[in-house]
mmCIF file of C-alpha atoms and ligand atoms in Angstrom:
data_model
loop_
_atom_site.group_PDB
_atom_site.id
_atom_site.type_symbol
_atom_site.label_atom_id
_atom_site.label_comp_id
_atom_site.label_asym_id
_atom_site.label_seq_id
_atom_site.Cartn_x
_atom_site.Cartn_y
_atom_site.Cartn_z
ATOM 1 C CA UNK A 1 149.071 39.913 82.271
ATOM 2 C CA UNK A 2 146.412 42.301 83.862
ATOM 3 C CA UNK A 3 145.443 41.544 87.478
ATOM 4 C CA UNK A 4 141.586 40.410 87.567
ATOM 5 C CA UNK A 5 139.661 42.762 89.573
ATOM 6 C CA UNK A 6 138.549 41.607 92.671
ATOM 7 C CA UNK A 7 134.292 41.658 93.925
ATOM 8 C CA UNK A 8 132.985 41.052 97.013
ATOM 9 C CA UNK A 9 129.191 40.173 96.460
ATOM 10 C CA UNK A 10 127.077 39.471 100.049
ATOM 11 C CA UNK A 11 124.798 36.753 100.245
ATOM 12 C CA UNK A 12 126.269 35.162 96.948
ATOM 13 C CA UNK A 13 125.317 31.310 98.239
ATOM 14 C CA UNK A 14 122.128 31.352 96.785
ATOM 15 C CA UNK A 15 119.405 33.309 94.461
ATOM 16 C CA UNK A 16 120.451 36.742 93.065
ATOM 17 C CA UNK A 17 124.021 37.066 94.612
ATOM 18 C CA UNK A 18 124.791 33.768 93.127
ATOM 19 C CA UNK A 19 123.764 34.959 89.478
ATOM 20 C CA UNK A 20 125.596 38.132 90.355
ATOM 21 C CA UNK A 21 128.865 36.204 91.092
ATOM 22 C CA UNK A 22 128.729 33.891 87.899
ATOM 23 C CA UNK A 23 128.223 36.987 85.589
ATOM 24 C CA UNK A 24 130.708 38.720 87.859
ATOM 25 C CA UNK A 25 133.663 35.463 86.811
ATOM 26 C CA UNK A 26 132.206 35.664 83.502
ATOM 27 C CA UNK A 27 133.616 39.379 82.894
ATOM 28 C CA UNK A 28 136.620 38.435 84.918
ATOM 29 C CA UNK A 29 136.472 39.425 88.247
ATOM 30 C CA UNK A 30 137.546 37.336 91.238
ATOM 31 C CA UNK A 31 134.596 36.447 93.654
ATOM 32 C CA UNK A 32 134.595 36.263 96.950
ATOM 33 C CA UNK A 33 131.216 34.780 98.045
ATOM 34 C CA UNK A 34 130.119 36.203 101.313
ATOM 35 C CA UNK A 35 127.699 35.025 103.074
ATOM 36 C CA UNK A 36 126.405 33.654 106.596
ATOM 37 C CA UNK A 37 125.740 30.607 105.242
ATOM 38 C CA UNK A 38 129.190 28.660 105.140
ATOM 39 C CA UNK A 39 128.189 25.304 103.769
ATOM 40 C CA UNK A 40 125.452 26.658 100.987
ATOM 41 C CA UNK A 41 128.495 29.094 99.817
ATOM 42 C CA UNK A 42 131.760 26.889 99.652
ATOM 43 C CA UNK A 43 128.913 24.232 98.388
ATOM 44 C CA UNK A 44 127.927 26.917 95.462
ATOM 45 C CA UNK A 45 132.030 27.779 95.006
ATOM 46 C CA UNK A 46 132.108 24.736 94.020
ATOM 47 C CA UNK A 47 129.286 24.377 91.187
ATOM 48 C CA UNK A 48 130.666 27.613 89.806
ATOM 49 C CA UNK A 49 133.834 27.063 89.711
ATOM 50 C CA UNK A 50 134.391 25.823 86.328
ATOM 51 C CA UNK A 51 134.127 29.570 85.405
ATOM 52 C CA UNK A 52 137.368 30.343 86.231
ATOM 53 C CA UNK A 53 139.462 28.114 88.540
ATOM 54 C CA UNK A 54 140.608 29.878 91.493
ATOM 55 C CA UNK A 55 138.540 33.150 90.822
ATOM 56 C CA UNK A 56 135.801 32.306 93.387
ATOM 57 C CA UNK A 57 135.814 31.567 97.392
ATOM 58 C CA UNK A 58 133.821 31.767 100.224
ATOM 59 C CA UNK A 59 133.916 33.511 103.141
ATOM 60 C CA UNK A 60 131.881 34.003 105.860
ATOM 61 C CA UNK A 61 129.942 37.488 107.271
ATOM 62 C CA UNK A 62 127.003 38.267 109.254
ATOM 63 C CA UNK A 63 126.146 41.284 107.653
ATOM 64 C CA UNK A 64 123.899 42.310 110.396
ATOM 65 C CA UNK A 65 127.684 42.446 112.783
ATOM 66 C CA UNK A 66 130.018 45.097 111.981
ATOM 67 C CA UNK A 67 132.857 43.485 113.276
ATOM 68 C CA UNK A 68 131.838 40.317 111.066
ATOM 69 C CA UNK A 69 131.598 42.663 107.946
ATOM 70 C CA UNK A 70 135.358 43.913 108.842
ATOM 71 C CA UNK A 71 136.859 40.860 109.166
ATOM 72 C CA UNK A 72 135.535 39.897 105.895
ATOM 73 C CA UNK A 73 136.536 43.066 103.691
ATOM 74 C CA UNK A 74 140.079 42.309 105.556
ATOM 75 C CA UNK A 75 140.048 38.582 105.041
ATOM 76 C CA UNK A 76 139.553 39.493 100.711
ATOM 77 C CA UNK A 77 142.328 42.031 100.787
ATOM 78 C CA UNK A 78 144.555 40.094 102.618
ATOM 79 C CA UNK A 79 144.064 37.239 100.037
ATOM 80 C CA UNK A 80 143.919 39.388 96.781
ATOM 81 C CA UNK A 81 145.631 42.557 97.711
ATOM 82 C CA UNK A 82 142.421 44.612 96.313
ATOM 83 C CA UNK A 83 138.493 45.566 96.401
ATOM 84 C CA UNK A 84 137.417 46.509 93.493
ATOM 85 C CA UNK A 85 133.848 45.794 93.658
ATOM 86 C CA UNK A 86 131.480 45.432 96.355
ATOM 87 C CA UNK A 87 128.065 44.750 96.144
ATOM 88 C CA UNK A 88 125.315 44.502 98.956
ATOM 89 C CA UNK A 89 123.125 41.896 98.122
ATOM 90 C CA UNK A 90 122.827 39.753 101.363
ATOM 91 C CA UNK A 91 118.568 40.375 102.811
ATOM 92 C CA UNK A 92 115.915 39.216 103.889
ATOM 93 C CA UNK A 93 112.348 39.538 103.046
ATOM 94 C CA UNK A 94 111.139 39.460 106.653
ATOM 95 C CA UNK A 95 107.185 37.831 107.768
ATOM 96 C CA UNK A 96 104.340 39.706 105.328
ATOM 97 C CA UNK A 97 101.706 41.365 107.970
ATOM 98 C CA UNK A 98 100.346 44.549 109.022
ATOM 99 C CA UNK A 99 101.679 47.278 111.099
ATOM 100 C CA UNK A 100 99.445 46.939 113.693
ATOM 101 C CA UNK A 101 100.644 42.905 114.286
ATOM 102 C CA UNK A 102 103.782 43.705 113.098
ATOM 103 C CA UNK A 103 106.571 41.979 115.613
ATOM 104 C CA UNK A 104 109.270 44.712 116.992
ATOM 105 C CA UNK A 105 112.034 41.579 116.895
ATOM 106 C CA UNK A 106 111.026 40.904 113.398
ATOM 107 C CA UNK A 107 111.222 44.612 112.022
ATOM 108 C CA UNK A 108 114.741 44.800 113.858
ATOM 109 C CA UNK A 109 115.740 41.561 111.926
ATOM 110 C CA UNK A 110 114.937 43.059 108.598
ATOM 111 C CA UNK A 111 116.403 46.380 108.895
ATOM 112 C CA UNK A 112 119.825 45.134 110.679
ATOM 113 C CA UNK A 113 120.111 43.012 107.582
ATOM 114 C CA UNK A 114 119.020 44.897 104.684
ATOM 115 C CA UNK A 115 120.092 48.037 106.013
ATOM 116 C CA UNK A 116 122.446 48.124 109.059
ATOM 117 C CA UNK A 117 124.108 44.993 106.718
ATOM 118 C CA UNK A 118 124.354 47.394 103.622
ATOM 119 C CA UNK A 119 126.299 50.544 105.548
ATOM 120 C CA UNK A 120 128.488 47.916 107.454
ATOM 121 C CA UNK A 121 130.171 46.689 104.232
ATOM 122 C CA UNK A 122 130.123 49.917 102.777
ATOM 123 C CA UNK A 123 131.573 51.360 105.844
ATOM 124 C CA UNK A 124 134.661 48.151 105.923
ATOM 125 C CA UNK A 125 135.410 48.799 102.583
ATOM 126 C CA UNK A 126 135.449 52.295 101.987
ATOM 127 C CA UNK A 127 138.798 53.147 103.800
ATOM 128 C CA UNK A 128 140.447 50.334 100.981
ATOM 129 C CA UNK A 129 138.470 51.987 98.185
ATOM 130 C CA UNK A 130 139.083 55.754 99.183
ATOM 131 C CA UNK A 131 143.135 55.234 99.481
ATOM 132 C CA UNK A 132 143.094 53.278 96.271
ATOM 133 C CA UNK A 133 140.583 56.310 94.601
ATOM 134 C CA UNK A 134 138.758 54.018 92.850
ATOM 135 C CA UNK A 135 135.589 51.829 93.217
ATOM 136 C CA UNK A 136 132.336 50.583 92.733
ATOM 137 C CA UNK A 137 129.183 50.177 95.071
ATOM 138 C CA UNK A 138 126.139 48.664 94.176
ATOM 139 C CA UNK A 139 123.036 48.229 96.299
ATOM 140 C CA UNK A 140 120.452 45.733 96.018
ATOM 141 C CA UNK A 141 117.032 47.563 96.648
ATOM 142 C CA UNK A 142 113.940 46.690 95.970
ATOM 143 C CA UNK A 143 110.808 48.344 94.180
ATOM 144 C CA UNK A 144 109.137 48.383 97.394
ATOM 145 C CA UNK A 145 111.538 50.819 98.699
ATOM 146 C CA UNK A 146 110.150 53.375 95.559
ATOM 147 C CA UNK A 147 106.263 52.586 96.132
ATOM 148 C CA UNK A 148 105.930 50.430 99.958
ATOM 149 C CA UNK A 149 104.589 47.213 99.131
ATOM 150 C CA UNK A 150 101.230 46.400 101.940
ATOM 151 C CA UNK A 151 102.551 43.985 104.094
ATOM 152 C CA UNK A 152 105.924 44.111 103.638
ATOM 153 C CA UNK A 153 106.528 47.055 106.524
ATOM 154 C CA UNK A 154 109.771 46.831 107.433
ATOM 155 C CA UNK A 155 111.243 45.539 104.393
ATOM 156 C CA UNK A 156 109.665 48.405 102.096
ATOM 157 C CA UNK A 157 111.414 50.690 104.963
ATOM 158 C CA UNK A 158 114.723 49.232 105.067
ATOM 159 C CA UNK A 159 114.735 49.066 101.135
ATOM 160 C CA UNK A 160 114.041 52.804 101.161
ATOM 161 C CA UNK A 161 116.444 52.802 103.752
ATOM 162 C CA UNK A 162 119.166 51.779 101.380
ATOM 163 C CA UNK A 163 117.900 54.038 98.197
ATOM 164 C CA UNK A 164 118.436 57.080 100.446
ATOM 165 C CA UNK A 165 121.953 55.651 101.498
ATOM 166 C CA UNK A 166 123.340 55.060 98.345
ATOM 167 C CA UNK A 167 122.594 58.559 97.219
ATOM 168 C CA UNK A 168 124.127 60.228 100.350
ATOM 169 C CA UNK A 169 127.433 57.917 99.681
ATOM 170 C CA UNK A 170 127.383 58.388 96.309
ATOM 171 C CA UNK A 171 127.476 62.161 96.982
ATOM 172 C CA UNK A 172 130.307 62.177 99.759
ATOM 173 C CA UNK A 173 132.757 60.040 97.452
ATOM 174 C CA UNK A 174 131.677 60.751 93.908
ATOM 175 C CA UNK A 175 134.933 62.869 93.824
ATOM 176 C CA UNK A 176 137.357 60.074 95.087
ATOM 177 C CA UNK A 177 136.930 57.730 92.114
ATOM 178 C CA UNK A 178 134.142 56.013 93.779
ATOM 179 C CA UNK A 179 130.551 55.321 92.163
ATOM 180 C CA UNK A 180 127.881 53.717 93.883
ATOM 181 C CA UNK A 181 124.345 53.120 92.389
ATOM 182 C CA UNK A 182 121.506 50.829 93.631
ATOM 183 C CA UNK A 183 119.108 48.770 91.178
ATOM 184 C CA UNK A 184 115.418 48.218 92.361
ATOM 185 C CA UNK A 185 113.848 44.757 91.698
ATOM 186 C CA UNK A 186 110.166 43.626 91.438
ATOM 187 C CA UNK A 187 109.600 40.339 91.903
ATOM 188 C CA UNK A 188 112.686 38.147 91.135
ATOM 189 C CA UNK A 189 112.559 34.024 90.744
ATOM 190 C CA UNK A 190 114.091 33.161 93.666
ATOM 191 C CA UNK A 191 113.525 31.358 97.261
ATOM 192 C CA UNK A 192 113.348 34.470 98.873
ATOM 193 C CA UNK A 193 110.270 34.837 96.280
ATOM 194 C CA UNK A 194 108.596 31.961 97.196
ATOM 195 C CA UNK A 195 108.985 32.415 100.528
ATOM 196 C CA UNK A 196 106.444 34.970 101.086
ATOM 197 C CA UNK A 197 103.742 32.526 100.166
ATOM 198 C CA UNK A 198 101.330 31.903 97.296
ATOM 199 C CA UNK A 199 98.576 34.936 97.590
ATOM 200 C CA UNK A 200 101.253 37.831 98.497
ATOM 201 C CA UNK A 201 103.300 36.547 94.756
ATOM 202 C CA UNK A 202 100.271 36.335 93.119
ATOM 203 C CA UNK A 203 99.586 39.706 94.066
ATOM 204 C CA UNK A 204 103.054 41.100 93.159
ATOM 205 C CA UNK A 205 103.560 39.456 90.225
ATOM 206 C CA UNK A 206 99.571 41.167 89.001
ATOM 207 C CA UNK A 207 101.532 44.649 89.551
ATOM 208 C CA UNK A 208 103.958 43.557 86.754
ATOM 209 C CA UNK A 209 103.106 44.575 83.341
ATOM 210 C CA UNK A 210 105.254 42.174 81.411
ATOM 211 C CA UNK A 211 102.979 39.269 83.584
ATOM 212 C CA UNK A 212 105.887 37.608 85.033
ATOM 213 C CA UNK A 213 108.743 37.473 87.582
ATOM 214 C CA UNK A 214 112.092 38.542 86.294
ATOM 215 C CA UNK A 215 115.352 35.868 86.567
ATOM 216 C CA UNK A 216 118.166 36.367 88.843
ATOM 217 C CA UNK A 217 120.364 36.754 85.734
ATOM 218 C CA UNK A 218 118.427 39.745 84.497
ATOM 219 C CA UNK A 219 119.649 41.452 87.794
ATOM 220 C CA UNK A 220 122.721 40.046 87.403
ATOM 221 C CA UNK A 221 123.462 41.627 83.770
ATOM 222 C CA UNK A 222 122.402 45.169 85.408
ATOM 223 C CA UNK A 223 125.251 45.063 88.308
ATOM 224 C CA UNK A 224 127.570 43.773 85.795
ATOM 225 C CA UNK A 225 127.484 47.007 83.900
ATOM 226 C CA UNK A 226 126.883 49.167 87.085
ATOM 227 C CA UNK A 227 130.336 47.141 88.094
ATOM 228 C CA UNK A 228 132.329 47.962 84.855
ATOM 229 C CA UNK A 229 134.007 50.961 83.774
ATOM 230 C CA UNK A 230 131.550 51.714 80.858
ATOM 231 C CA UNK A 231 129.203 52.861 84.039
ATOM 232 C CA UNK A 232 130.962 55.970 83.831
ATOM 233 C CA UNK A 233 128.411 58.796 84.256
ATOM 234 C CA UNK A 234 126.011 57.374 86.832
ATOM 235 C CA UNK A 235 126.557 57.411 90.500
ATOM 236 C CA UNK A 236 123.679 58.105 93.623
ATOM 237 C CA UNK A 237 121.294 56.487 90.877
ATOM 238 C CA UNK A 238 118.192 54.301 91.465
ATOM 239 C CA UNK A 239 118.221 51.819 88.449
ATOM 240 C CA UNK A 240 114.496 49.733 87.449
ATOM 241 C CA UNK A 241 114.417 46.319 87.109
ATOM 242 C CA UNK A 242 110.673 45.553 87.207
ATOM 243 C CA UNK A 243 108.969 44.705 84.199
ATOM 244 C CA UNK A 244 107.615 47.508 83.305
ATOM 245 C CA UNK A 245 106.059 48.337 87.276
ATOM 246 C CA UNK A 246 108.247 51.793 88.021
ATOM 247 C CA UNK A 247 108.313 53.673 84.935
ATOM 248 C CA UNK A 248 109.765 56.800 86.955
HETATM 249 N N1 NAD B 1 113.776 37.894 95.033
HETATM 250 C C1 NAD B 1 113.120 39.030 94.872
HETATM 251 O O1 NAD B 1 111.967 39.066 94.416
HETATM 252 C C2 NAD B 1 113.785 40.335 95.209
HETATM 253 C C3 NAD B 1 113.194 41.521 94.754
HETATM 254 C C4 NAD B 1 113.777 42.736 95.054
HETATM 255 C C5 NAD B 1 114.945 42.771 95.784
HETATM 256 N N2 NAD B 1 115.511 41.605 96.211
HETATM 257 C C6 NAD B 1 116.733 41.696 96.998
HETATM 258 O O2 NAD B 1 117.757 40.971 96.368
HETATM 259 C C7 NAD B 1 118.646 40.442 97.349
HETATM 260 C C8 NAD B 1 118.815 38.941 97.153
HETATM 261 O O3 NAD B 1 117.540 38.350 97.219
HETATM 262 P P1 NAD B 1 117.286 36.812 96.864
HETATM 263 O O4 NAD B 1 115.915 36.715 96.352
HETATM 264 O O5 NAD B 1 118.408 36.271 96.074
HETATM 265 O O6 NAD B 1 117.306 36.200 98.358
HETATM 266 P P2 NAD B 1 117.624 34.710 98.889
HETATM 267 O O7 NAD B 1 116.867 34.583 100.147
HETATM 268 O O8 NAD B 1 117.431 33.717 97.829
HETATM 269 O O9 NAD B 1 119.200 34.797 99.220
HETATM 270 C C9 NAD B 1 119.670 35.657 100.202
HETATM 271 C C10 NAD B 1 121.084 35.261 100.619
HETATM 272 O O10 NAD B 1 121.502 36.192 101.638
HETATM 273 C C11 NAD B 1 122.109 35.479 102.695
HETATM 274 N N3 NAD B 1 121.955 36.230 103.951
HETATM 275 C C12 NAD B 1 120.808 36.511 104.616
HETATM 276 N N4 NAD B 1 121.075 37.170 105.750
HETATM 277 C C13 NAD B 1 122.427 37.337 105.792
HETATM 278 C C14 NAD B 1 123.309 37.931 106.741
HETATM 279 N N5 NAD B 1 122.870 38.482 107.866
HETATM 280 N N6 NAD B 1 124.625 37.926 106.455
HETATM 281 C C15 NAD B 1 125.094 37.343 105.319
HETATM 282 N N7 NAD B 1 124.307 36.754 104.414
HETATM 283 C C16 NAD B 1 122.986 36.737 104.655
HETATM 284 C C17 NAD B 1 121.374 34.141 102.728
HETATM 285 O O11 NAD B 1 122.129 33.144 103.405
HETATM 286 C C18 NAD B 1 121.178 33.867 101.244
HETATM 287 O O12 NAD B 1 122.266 33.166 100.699
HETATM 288 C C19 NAD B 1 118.048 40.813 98.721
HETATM 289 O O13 NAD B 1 118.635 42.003 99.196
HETATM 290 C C20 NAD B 1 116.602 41.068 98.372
HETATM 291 O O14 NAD B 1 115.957 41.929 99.289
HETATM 292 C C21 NAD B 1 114.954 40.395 95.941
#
């Protein structure tokens, strides 16, 4: 029998990451479900369970902590043997407001999660992936990263932040078996989009040509294939999800 391959998606308790982890059991793959929220992700381990018995758990990790993100990556390869997948997903939208009001505690929030979060993984895993010669990164990034959404300050920088990480990784590894690719949302159905209140989505969801927010399992289909083997040819590459908003 082949030995599933093993993913490590962050900030899999809820919204996108969760819809990446079910499509992630659905192909096969073992899930661990990382995320700083213990209850909502052993809580969501058990919904999805009846995927696959035994091919999801949780396990906690503050991605914003390095030594948190360690112990996790070490935690899944002690209990599988393997990483096979990773995939940074675990953010946070941050407050909307301008640069001039903008709170230095809140900008440090956003980029030690989306960003600092995103090379702390990378960094735990890499070691695993680079003996092994083989792997697969994917980013979660975000549309404002490409364009800067008003507002949205630190998380259009940290988002840009992780675009221009993901193509400096994928460069230094690209020969070691590893790939690692980022996909760039627009406005996804999730809490994180209703969080940032009713005039800001409005506003967002007028920049999308196809009129509507996209579904967490639209994303979710995307990192499936950037996860699989058939993504063969693409690595340090900035993939659209938007509706129709980045054309480029
Ligand atoms: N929803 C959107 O419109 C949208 C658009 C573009 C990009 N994205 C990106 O997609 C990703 C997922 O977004 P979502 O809408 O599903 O968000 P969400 O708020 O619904 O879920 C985020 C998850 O991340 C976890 N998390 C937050 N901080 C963490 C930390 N420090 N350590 C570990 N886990 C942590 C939360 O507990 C939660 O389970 C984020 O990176 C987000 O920036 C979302």
């Amino acid at each position: 029998m082949v030995k599933p391959k093993v993913a490590i998606v962050t900030g899999a308790a809820r919204g996108i990451g969760r819809a990446i982890a079910e499509r992630l059991m659905h192909d096969g793959f073992i899930v661990a479900i990382a995320d700083m929220n213990e209850a909502s992700a052993r809580s969501t381990c058990e919904q999805i369970a009846w995927i696959a018995a035994d091919h999801v758990f949780a396990v906690h990790v503050d991605v914003t902590d390095a030594a948190s993100a360690r112990q996790m990556v070490a935690s899944v390869i002690e209990r599988h043997g393997q990483v096979d997948v990773l995939v940074n997903n675990a953010g946070v939208v941050g407050v909307s407001g301008p640069v001039v009001t903008y709170a230095e505690d809140e900008w440090r929030r956003v980029l030690a999660t989306n960003l600092d979060g995103t090379f702390y993984c990378s960094k735990a895993v890499l070691p695993h992936m680079l003996e092994r010669r083989t792997g697969r990164i994917v980013n979660i990034a975000s549309i404002s990263g490409k364009e800067g959404n008003p507002n949205m300050p630190a998380y259009s920088a940290s988002k840009a932040g992780v675009i221009a990480f993901t193509k400096a990784l994928a460069k230094e590894v690209l020969t070691q078996g590893i790939y690692v690719n980022c996909v760039t949302p627009s406005l996804i159905q999730t809490d994180m989009a209703n969080s940032v209140g009713t005039e800001q989505r409005a506003a967002l969801i007028a920049k999308i040509p196809m009129g509507r927010m996209g579904q967490p399992e639209e994303v979710a289909a995307l990192v499936a294939w950037l996860a699989s083997p058939e993504c063969s040819f693409s690595t340090g590459a900035v993939f659209d999800i938007s509706g129709g908003r980045a054309t480029y």
